[in-house]
Coordinates of C-alpha atoms and ligand atoms in Angstrom, one line a residue:
M28 CA 0.0 0.0 0.0
K29 CA 1.6 3.2 -1.1
V30 CA 1.3 6.4 0.8
S31 CA 1.5 9.5 -1.4
S32 CA 4.3 12.0 -0.9
D33 CA 1.6 14.8 -1.0
L34 CA 0.0 13.2 2.1
I35 CA 3.3 12.9 3.9
E36 CA 4.2 16.5 3.0
F37 CA 0.8 17.6 4.3
F38 CA 1.5 16.1 7.7
K39 CA 5.0 17.4 7.8
N40 CA 4.1 21.0 6.9
E41 CA 1.0 21.6 9.0
R42 CA 1.3 22.1 12.7
K43 CA -2.2 21.5 14.1
F44 CA -4.9 19.2 12.8
F45 CA -8.6 18.8 13.3
V46 CA -9.2 15.0 13.2
A47 CA -12.7 13.8 12.7
T48 CA -14.6 10.6 11.8
H49 CA -18.1 9.4 11.1
I50 CA -21.0 9.8 13.5
N51 CA -21.9 6.7 15.6
P52 CA -18.2 5.9 15.7
E53 CA -17.0 2.3 16.0
G54 CA -13.6 0.7 16.7
D55 CA -12.0 1.4 13.3
A56 CA -13.1 5.1 13.3
L57 CA -12.0 5.7 16.9
G58 CA -8.8 3.6 16.9
S59 CA -7.6 5.2 13.6
C60 CA -8.2 8.7 14.9
L61 CA -6.5 8.0 18.3
A62 CA -3.5 6.3 16.8
L63 CA -2.9 9.1 14.2
S64 CA -3.4 11.8 16.9
E65 CA -0.8 10.2 19.2
A66 CA 1.7 9.8 16.4
L67 CA 1.3 13.4 15.2
E68 CA 1.6 14.6 18.8
S69 CA 4.8 12.5 19.2
M70 CA 6.2 14.5 16.2
G71 CA 5.5 17.8 18.1
K72 CA 2.2 18.5 16.3
A73 CA -1.1 19.3 17.9
T74 CA -4.4 17.6 17.2
V75 CA -8.1 18.2 18.1
L76 CA -10.2 15.1 17.9
Y77 CA -13.8 15.5 17.1
N78 CA -16.9 13.3 17.0
R79 CA -20.5 14.4 16.9
D80 CA -21.4 11.6 19.3
P81 CA -19.9 10.5 22.6
V82 CA -17.5 7.6 22.6
P83 CA -19.7 4.5 23.4
D84 CA -19.1 3.1 26.9
F85 CA -17.7 -0.2 25.5
Y86 CA -15.0 1.7 23.6
R87 CA -13.7 3.5 26.6
F88 CA -10.9 1.0 27.0
L89 CA -9.2 2.7 24.0
P90 CA -6.2 4.6 25.2
G91 CA -6.8 8.4 24.8
H92 CA -10.6 8.1 24.1
E93 CA -11.2 11.0 26.5
K94 CA -9.5 13.3 24.0
F95 CA -12.6 13.3 21.7
K96 CA -14.6 16.5 21.8
N97 CA -18.2 16.7 20.7
S98 CA -18.1 20.3 19.5
F99 CA -16.4 22.0 16.7
E100 CA -16.9 25.5 18.2
L101 CA -13.1 26.1 18.2
L102 CA -13.1 26.0 14.4
K103 CA -14.9 29.4 14.5
S104 CA -11.8 31.1 16.0
E105 CA -9.1 29.0 14.4
E106 CA -9.2 27.6 10.8
L107 CA -7.5 24.2 10.9
P108 CA -6.8 21.6 8.3
L109 CA -9.3 18.7 8.5
V110 CA -8.3 15.0 8.5
L111 CA -11.3 12.9 7.9
L112 CA -10.9 9.2 8.7
D113 CA -13.0 6.2 7.9
C114 CA -15.5 8.3 6.0
N115 CA -15.1 10.5 3.0
E116 CA -17.6 13.4 3.2
P117 CA -18.0 15.9 6.0
E118 CA -21.8 15.2 6.2
R119 CA -21.0 11.7 7.5
A120 CA -19.0 13.3 10.3
G121 CA -21.8 15.8 11.2
L122 CA -19.5 18.6 9.9
V123 CA -21.6 20.3 7.2
K124 CA -20.7 23.8 8.0
A125 CA -17.4 23.5 9.7
P126 CA -14.9 26.0 8.4
V127 CA -11.7 24.2 7.5
R128 CA -8.7 25.4 5.6
R129 CA -7.8 22.2 3.8
A130 CA -9.1 18.7 3.9
V131 CA -7.5 15.3 3.8
V132 CA -9.6 12.1 3.4
I133 CA -8.3 8.7 4.5
D134 CA -10.9 6.0 4.0
H135 CA -11.6 2.5 2.8
H136 CA -15.2 3.0 1.8
E137 CA -16.1 3.0 -1.9
T138 CA -17.2 6.4 -3.0
R139 CA -18.3 8.5 -5.9
K140 CA -17.8 11.7 -4.0
D141 CA -14.9 14.1 -4.5
F142 CA -14.6 15.9 -1.2
G143 CA -11.1 16.7 0.0
D144 CA -7.9 18.4 -1.3
I145 CA -6.0 15.1 -0.8
R146 CA -8.0 12.0 -1.0
W147 CA -6.6 8.6 -0.1
I148 CA -9.2 5.9 -0.6
E149 CA -8.4 2.2 -0.6
P150 CA -11.6 0.2 -1.0
Y151 CA -9.6 -3.1 -0.6
A152 CA -8.0 -2.1 2.8
A153 CA -9.4 -4.2 5.5
A154 CA -9.8 -1.2 7.8
T155 CA -8.9 2.5 7.9
G156 CA -6.6 1.3 10.7
V157 CA -4.5 -0.6 8.1
M158 CA -4.1 2.7 6.2
V159 CA -3.1 4.6 9.3
Y160 CA -0.6 1.9 10.1
H161 CA 1.0 2.4 6.7
L162 CA 0.9 6.2 7.1
L163 CA 2.7 6.0 10.5
K164 CA 5.3 3.8 9.0
A165 CA 5.8 6.2 6.0
M166 CA 6.2 9.0 8.5
D167 CA 8.7 7.0 10.6
A168 CA 6.5 7.3 13.7
K169 CA 7.4 4.9 16.5
I170 CA 4.3 2.7 17.2
T171 CA 3.8 2.8 21.0
G172 CA 1.8 0.3 23.0
D173 CA -1.2 2.6 23.1
M174 CA -1.1 3.2 19.3
A175 CA -0.8 -0.5 18.8
T176 CA -3.9 -1.2 20.9
N177 CA -5.9 1.4 19.0
L178 CA -4.8 0.2 15.6
Y179 CA -5.2 -3.5 16.5
T180 CA -8.8 -2.7 17.7
A181 CA -9.5 -0.8 14.5
I182 CA -8.5 -3.8 12.4
A183 CA -10.1 -6.4 14.7
I184 CA -13.5 -4.7 14.6
D185 CA -13.6 -4.3 10.8
T186 CA -12.5 -7.9 10.2
G187 CA -14.9 -9.4 12.8
T188 CA -11.7 -10.1 14.7
F189 CA -10.1 -11.9 11.8
R190 CA -13.1 -13.8 10.5
Y191 CA -14.5 -11.9 7.6
N192 CA -13.5 -11.9 3.9
N193 CA -11.2 -8.9 4.4
T194 CA -9.0 -10.9 6.7
T195 CA -6.0 -10.9 4.4
A196 CA -2.5 -12.1 5.2
E197 CA -1.5 -8.5 5.3
A198 CA -4.1 -7.7 8.0
L199 CA -2.8 -10.6 10.1
R200 CA 0.8 -9.6 9.6
I201 CA 0.0 -6.1 10.7
A202 CA -1.9 -7.4 13.7
A203 CA 1.1 -9.6 14.6
E204 CA 3.4 -6.6 14.4
L205 CA 1.0 -4.6 16.5
T206 CA 1.0 -7.4 19.1
D207 CA 4.8 -7.2 19.2
S208 CA 4.4 -3.5 19.8
G209 CA 2.1 -4.0 22.8
A210 CA -1.4 -4.7 21.7
R211 CA -3.0 -7.5 23.7
P212 CA -5.4 -9.5 21.5
A213 CA -7.1 -11.3 24.4
A214 CA -7.7 -8.1 26.4
V215 CA -9.1 -6.4 23.3
S216 CA -11.4 -9.3 22.5
E217 CA -12.6 -9.3 26.1
A218 CA -13.2 -5.6 26.0
L219 CA -15.1 -5.8 22.6
Y220 CA -17.1 -9.0 23.1
E221 CA -17.4 -9.8 26.8
S222 CA -17.8 -6.5 28.5
W223 CA -21.5 -5.6 27.8
S224 CA -23.8 -3.9 30.2
G225 CA -26.8 -6.0 31.4
G226 CA -29.0 -3.6 29.5
R227 CA -27.3 -4.2 26.2
F228 CA -27.6 -7.9 26.6
R229 CA -31.3 -7.6 27.4
L230 CA -31.7 -5.4 24.3
L231 CA -30.1 -8.1 22.2
V232 CA -32.5 -10.7 23.7
D233 CA -35.5 -8.4 22.8
V234 CA -34.1 -7.8 19.3
L235 CA -33.5 -11.5 18.6
N236 CA -37.1 -12.1 19.7
T237 CA -38.3 -10.0 16.7
L238 CA -36.6 -12.3 14.2
E239 CA -38.6 -12.9 11.0
V240 CA -37.2 -15.1 8.3
V241 CA -38.3 -14.6 4.7
G242 CA -36.6 -17.2 2.5
E243 CA -32.9 -16.4 2.9
I244 CA -33.5 -13.0 4.4
A245 CA -33.5 -12.4 8.2
I246 CA -35.1 -9.3 9.6
T247 CA -34.8 -8.0 13.2
T248 CA -36.0 -4.8 14.8
A249 CA -35.1 -2.5 17.7
S250 CA -37.9 -0.1 18.7
R251 CA -37.6 3.0 20.7
E252 CA -39.5 1.3 23.5
M253 CA -36.8 -1.4 23.7
F254 CA -34.1 1.2 24.2
R255 CA -36.2 2.8 26.9
D256 CA -36.9 -0.4 28.7
T257 CA -33.3 -1.5 28.7
G258 CA -31.6 1.9 29.3
T259 CA -29.6 1.6 26.1
T260 CA -29.0 3.7 22.9
G261 CA -28.4 3.1 19.3
A262 CA -24.7 2.7 19.9
D263 CA -25.4 -0.5 21.9
T264 CA -26.7 -2.2 18.7
E265 CA -23.3 -2.4 17.1
N266 CA -22.8 -5.9 15.7
F267 CA -26.5 -6.9 16.2
P268 CA -27.1 -7.3 12.5
N269 CA -24.5 -10.1 12.4
F270 CA -26.3 -12.4 14.8
P271 CA -29.0 -13.8 12.5
K272 CA -26.2 -14.7 10.0
K273 CA -25.3 -17.4 12.5
I274 CA -28.1 -19.3 10.8
K275 CA -26.6 -21.2 7.8
Q276 CA -29.5 -20.5 5.4
I277 CA -29.5 -16.8 6.0
K278 CA -27.8 -14.8 3.1
V279 CA -28.9 -11.3 4.1
S280 CA -29.5 -10.0 7.6
A281 CA -31.4 -6.7 7.8
F282 CA -31.6 -4.9 11.2
F283 CA -34.2 -2.0 11.6
R284 CA -33.4 0.4 14.4
E285 CA -36.0 3.1 15.2
I286 CA -34.6 6.7 15.1
E287 CA -36.2 10.1 15.5
D288 CA -38.2 10.2 12.2
G289 CA -38.0 6.7 10.8
W290 CA -35.6 3.7 10.7
K291 CA -32.0 3.1 10.3
V292 CA -31.4 -0.1 8.3
S293 CA -28.2 -2.1 8.6
L294 CA -27.6 -4.8 6.1
R295 CA -25.1 -7.7 6.3
S296 CA -24.7 -10.3 3.6
R297 CA -22.8 -13.4 2.7
G298 CA -20.5 -13.9 -0.3
D299 CA -21.5 -12.3 -3.6
I300 CA -24.6 -10.5 -2.5
N301 CA -23.8 -6.8 -2.7
V302 CA -25.8 -5.0 -0.1
A303 CA -24.0 -1.7 -0.8
E304 CA -25.9 -1.7 -4.2
V305 CA -29.2 -2.3 -2.4
A306 CA -28.5 0.4 0.1
S307 CA -27.7 2.8 -2.7
L308 CA -31.2 2.3 -4.0
F309 CA -32.3 4.0 -0.8
Q310 CA -29.6 6.7 -0.9
G311 CA -27.4 4.8 1.5
G312 CA -24.0 3.1 1.1
G313 CA -21.3 1.0 2.6
H314 CA -19.3 -2.1 1.6
K315 CA -20.3 -5.1 -0.4
N316 CA -21.2 -7.2 2.6
A317 CA -22.1 -4.5 5.1
A318 CA -24.1 -1.4 4.2
G319 CA -26.9 0.7 5.5
Y320 CA -29.5 3.5 4.8
T321 CA -32.3 5.3 6.6
V322 CA -36.0 5.4 5.7
R323 CA -38.8 7.5 7.0
G324 CA -42.2 6.3 7.9
D325 CA -43.9 3.0 8.3
L326 CA -41.9 -0.1 9.3
K327 CA -44.1 -2.6 7.5
K328 CA -43.8 -0.7 4.2
A329 CA -40.0 -0.2 4.7
K330 CA -39.5 -4.0 5.2
E331 CA -41.6 -4.8 2.1
E332 CA -39.6 -2.3 0.0
L333 CA -36.4 -3.8 1.2
I334 CA -37.4 -7.4 0.4
R335 CA -38.4 -6.3 -3.1
A336 CA -35.1 -4.5 -3.6
L337 CA -33.1 -7.6 -2.4
R338 CA -34.9 -9.8 -4.8
S339 CA -34.1 -7.5 -7.7
V340 CA -30.3 -7.6 -7.3
Ligands
MN428 MN1 -13.8 1.1 8.8

């Protein structure tokens, strides 16, 4: 994976960076930002980490997570260059009107957009964390134990902890090197998969009880009421769409989560079924096997539209 000299020059020449990632951040988004921030600071630079949403409780084991700010007020007094990670348009980061001087995009999502003065997009990278790893190497940054934990978590979460299709030899080699640098795979796995709140577990039970199977499609739902009853939020549903895929016959799992004015739909698929294409029919996007979109209005109608769309691809 080649890191462009433009990008290295950018990081060398600028002194302070506004580092942001997508809303509802997960491990790849958070770990990539944190590792890059620490590396830049070790080179005498300053960084401001931004996310519209708070860091979910179960990601608060990531070293440095408390550095994230939920406001971009300061950009009004100081125009900084933007580094956008794990997404490629400011809207995805809740940054529509943020005044930034220059913008760099580092992402592994497929895109047809053209935001950014320097765009580095690698649709085949297993995680943005892999790209940040290469960037740090190209900048001769020493990878500390904390950076290793952040990058290892980034790669682990996006590969389903080395189970999905994107688990390449390269991803495993980088993970091994990060382990040498101080990441602890068992501790990260425990933090990611065995540190749930009781409410989150009850929410999963409620969600699994909504399972409907239509041929090779599984549909599950989380209503606002369920969140209220279990004291949880949307962030707690991370990874929920993958559970129905434990059933062998299921080729597509669709998870409907109730939001303010409609439903957020997360799609997971097996093999050649491209759910990014399906999501794009509803103005959403993502990767071939993991994508999503939002719909307004009635749940029953939204489910029917999705089933029709899935049968058409
Ligand atoms: Mn990612």
